Coordinates of C-alpha atoms in Angstrom, one line a residue:
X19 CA 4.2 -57.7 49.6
X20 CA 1.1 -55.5 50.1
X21 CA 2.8 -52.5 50.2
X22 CA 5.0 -53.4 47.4
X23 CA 2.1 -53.6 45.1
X24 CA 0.7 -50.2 46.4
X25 CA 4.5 -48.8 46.0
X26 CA 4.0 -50.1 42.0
X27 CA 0.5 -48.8 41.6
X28 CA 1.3 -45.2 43.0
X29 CA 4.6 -45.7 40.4
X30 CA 1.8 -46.6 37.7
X31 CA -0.6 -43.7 38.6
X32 CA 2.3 -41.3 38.4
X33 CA 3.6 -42.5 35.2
X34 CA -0.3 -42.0 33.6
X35 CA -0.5 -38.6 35.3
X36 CA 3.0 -37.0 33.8
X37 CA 2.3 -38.9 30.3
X38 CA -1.5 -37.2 30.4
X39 CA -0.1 -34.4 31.4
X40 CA 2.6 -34.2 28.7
X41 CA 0.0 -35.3 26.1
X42 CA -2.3 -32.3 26.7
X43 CA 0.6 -30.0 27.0
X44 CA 1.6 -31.2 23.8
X45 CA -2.2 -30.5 22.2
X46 CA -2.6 -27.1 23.6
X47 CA 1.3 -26.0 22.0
X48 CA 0.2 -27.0 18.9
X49 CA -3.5 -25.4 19.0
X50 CA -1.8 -22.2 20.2
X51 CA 0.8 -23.0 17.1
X52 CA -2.1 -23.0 15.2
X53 CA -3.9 -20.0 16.5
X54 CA -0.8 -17.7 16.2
X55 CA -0.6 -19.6 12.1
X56 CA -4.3 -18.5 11.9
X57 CA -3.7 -15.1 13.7
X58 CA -0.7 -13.9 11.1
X59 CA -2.8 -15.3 7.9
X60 CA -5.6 -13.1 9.0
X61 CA -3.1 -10.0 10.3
X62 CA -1.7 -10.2 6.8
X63 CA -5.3 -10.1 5.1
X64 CA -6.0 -7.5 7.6
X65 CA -3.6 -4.7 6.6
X66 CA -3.7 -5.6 2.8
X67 CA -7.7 -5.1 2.8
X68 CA -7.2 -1.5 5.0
X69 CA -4.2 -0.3 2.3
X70 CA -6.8 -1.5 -1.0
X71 CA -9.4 0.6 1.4
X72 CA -7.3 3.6 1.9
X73 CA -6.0 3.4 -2.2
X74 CA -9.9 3.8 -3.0
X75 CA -10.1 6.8 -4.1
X76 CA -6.3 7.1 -6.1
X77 CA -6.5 5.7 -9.2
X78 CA -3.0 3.5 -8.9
X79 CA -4.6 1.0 -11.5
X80 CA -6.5 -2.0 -11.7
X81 CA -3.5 -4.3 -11.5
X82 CA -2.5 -3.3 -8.3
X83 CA -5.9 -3.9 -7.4
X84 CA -5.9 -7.0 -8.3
X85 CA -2.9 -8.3 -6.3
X86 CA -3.9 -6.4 -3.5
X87 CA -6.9 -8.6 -3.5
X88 CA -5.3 -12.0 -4.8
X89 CA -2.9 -11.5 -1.8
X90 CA -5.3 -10.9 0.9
X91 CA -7.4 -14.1 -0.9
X92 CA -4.4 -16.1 -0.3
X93 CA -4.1 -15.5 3.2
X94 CA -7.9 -16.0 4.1
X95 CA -7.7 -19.5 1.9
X96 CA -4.4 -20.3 4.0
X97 CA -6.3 -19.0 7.3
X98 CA -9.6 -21.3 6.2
X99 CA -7.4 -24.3 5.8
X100 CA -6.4 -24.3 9.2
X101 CA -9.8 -23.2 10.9
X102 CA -12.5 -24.3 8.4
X103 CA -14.9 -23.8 10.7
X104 CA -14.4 -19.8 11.5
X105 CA -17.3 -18.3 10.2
X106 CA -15.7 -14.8 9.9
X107 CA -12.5 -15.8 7.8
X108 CA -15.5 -18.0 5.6
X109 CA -17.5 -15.1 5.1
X110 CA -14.3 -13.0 4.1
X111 CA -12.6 -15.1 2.0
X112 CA -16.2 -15.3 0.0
X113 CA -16.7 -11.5 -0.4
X114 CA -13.0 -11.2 -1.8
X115 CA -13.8 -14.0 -4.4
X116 CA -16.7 -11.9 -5.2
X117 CA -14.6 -8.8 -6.1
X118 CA -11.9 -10.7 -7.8
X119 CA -14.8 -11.4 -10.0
X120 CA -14.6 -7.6 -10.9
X121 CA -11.7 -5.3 -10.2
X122 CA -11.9 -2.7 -12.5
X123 CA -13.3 0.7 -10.4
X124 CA -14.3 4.2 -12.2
X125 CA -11.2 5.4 -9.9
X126 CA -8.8 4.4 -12.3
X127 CA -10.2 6.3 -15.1
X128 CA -9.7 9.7 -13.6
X129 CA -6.7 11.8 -12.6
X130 CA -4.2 12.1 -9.9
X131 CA -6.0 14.5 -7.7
X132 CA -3.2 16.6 -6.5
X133 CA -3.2 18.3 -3.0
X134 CA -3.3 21.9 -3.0
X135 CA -0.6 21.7 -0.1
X136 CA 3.0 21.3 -0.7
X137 CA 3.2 18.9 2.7
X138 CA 0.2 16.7 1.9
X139 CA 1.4 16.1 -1.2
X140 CA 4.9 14.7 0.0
X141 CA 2.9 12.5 2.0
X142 CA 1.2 11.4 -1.0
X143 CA 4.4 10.5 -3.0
X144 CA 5.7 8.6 -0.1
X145 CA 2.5 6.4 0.2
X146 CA 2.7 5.7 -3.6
X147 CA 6.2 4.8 -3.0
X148 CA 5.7 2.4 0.1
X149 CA 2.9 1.1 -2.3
X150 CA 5.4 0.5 -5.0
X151 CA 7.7 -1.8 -3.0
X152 CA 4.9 -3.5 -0.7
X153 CA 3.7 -4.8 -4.3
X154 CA 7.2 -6.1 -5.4
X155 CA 7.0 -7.9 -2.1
X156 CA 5.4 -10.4 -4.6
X157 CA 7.7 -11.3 -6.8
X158 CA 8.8 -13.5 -4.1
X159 CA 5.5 -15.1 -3.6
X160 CA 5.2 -18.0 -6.2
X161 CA 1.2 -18.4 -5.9
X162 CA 0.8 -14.7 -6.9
X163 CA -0.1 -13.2 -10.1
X164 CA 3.8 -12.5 -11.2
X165 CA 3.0 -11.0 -15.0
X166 CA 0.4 -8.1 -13.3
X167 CA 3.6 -7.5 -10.8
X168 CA 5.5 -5.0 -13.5
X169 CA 2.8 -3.5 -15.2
X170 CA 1.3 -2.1 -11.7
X171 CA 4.4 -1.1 -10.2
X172 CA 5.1 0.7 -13.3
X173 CA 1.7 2.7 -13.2
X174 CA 2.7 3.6 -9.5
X175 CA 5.8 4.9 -10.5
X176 CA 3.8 7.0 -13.5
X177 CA 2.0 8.3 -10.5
X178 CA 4.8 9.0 -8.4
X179 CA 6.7 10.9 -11.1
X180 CA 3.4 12.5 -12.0
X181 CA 3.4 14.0 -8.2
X182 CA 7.1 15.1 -7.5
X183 CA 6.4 16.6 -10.6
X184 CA 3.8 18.6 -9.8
X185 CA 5.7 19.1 -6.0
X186 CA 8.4 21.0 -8.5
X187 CA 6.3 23.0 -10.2
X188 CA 4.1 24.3 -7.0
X189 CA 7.8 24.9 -5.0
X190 CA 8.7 27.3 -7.6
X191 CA 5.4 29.1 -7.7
X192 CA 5.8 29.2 -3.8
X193 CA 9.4 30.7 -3.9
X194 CA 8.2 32.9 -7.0
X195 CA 5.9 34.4 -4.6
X196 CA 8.3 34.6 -1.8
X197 CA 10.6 36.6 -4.6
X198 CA 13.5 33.8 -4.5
X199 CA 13.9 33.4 -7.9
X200 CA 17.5 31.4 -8.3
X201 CA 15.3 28.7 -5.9
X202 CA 11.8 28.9 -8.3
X203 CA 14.5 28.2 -11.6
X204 CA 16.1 25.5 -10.0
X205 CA 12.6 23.9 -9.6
X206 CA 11.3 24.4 -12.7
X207 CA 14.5 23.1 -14.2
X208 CA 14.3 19.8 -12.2
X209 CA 10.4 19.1 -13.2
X210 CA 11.4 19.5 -16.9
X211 CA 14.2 17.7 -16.6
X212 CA 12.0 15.1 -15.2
X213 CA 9.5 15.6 -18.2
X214 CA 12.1 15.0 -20.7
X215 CA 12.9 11.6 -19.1
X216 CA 9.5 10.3 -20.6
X217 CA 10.2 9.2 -24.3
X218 CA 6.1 9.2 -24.8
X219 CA 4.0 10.8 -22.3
X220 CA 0.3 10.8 -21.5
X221 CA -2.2 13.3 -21.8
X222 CA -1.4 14.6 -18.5
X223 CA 2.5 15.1 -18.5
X224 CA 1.5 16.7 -21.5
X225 CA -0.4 19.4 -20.3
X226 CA 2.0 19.8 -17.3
X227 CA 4.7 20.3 -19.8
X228 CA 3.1 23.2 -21.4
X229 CA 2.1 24.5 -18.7
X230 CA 5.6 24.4 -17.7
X231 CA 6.7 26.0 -20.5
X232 CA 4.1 29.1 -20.2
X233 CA 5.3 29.5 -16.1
X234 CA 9.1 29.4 -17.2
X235 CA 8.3 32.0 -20.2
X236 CA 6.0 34.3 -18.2
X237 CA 7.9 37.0 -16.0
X238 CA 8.2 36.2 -12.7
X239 CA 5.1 38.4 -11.2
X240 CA 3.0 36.7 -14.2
X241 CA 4.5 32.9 -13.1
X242 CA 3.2 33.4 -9.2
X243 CA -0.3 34.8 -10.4
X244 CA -1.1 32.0 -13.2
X245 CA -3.5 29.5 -12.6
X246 CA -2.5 25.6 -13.4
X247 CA -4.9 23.0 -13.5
X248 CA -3.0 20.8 -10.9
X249 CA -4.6 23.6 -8.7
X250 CA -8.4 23.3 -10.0
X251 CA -8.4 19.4 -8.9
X252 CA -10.8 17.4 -7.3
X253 CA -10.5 18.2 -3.3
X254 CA -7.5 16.2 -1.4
X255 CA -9.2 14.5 1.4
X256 CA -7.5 16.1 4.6
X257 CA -7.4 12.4 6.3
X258 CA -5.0 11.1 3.6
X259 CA -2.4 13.1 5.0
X260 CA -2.5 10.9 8.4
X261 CA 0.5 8.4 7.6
X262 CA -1.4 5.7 8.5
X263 CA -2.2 4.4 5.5
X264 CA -0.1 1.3 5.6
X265 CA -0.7 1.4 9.7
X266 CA 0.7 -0.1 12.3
X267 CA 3.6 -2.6 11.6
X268 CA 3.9 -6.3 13.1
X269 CA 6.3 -8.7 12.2
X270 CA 5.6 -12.3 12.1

């Protein structure tokens, strides 16, 4: 009898021990649920703040700006939620409800600066363009700002157009230079072409459209030798020809 009831409470202690044991494994999977929930919400805040930090100094509007922001200020409230008492993500989310406060930045008001190099400014079109569709991205998101979605993608695309423009026009002074003048025609052609596209244009297609028009009427020797005013712009920072701009990419 003795033994029985030491047979029952070893069965007892054994029972307690495996349901303890599945009870804290069952707390730590859902605090490391948790972390990796709080660990994508701040990944995703993260790289949004690093691409509105690397846009600083290209004027691509003050909508985009604003979604940029609103995005990474839906993450960090999503993040605080779930760990309220991080003081980082609460110190964060505070400074981005500061800026939402004002958006509008004297970047906006200038010019595309234009790279003086053919190669940096490909790499300028195809951040734009990555730009573009990472703010289309969301239209899927129902908490975002959906009517600034348009408008902001659409200045992008001004800038884009604005550049590969401006690519045209400096390949054909290149292969003016390099006397291949069947290439430098085919160029102009294209950045015209692309000019004419634009029912009403800004100041600044413009100007590259007469300026156009002056390289294309101008003998070739004259065409190589002019000055344009994409080429007196305001210096291309050399680091925003890294493509990291958008950096390193994790999937959740």
């Amino acid at each position: 009898m003795e033994s029985f009831s030491t047979i029952l409470i070893i069965f007892a202690v054994l029972v307690v021990s495996v349901v303890g044991l599945a009870v804290i494994q069952k707390r730590e999977q859902a605090k490391a649920r948790l972390r990796q929930q709080v660990a994508k919400y701040r990944y995703r805040a993260n790289e949004t703040a690093n691409i509105l930090d690397n846009f600083s100094n290209i004027p691509i509007g003050e909508g985009a700006r604003r979604l940029l922001l609103q995005y990474i200020q839906l993450n960090l409230s999503a993040a605080n939620n779930l760990a309220p008492s991080d003081p980082l993500i609460a110190r964060n989310l505070a400074s981005v409800k500061q800026q939402m406060q004002n958006t509008q930045s004297d970047v906006d008001k200038q010019r595309l600066a234009i790279p003086p190099d053919l190669e940096q400014l490909r790499v300028l079109i195809k951040h734009l363009s990555r730009l573009g569709k990472y703010l289309m991205q969301f239209k899927k998101i129902r908490s975002m700002n959906s009517p600034l979605i348009l408008p902001a993608v659409n200045k992008i695309m001004l800038l884009i157009s604005e550049a590969k423009i401006c690519a045209y026009i400096q390949q054909a002074k290149t292969a003016l230079l390099q006397h291949n003048y069947v290439n430098a025609q085919r160029d102009f052609q294209i950045a015209q072409q692309m000019l004419n596209k634009f029912s009403q244009k800004n100041s600044r297609l413009e100007a590259l459209e007469i300026e156009l028009k002056k390289l294309v009427k101008s003998t070739p020797q004259e065409a190589a030798k002019r000055s344009l005013s994409i080429e007196t712009e305001s210096e291309w920072d050399a680091n925003e020809e890294n493509d990291n701009i958008f950096g390193p990419k994790k999937k959740w």
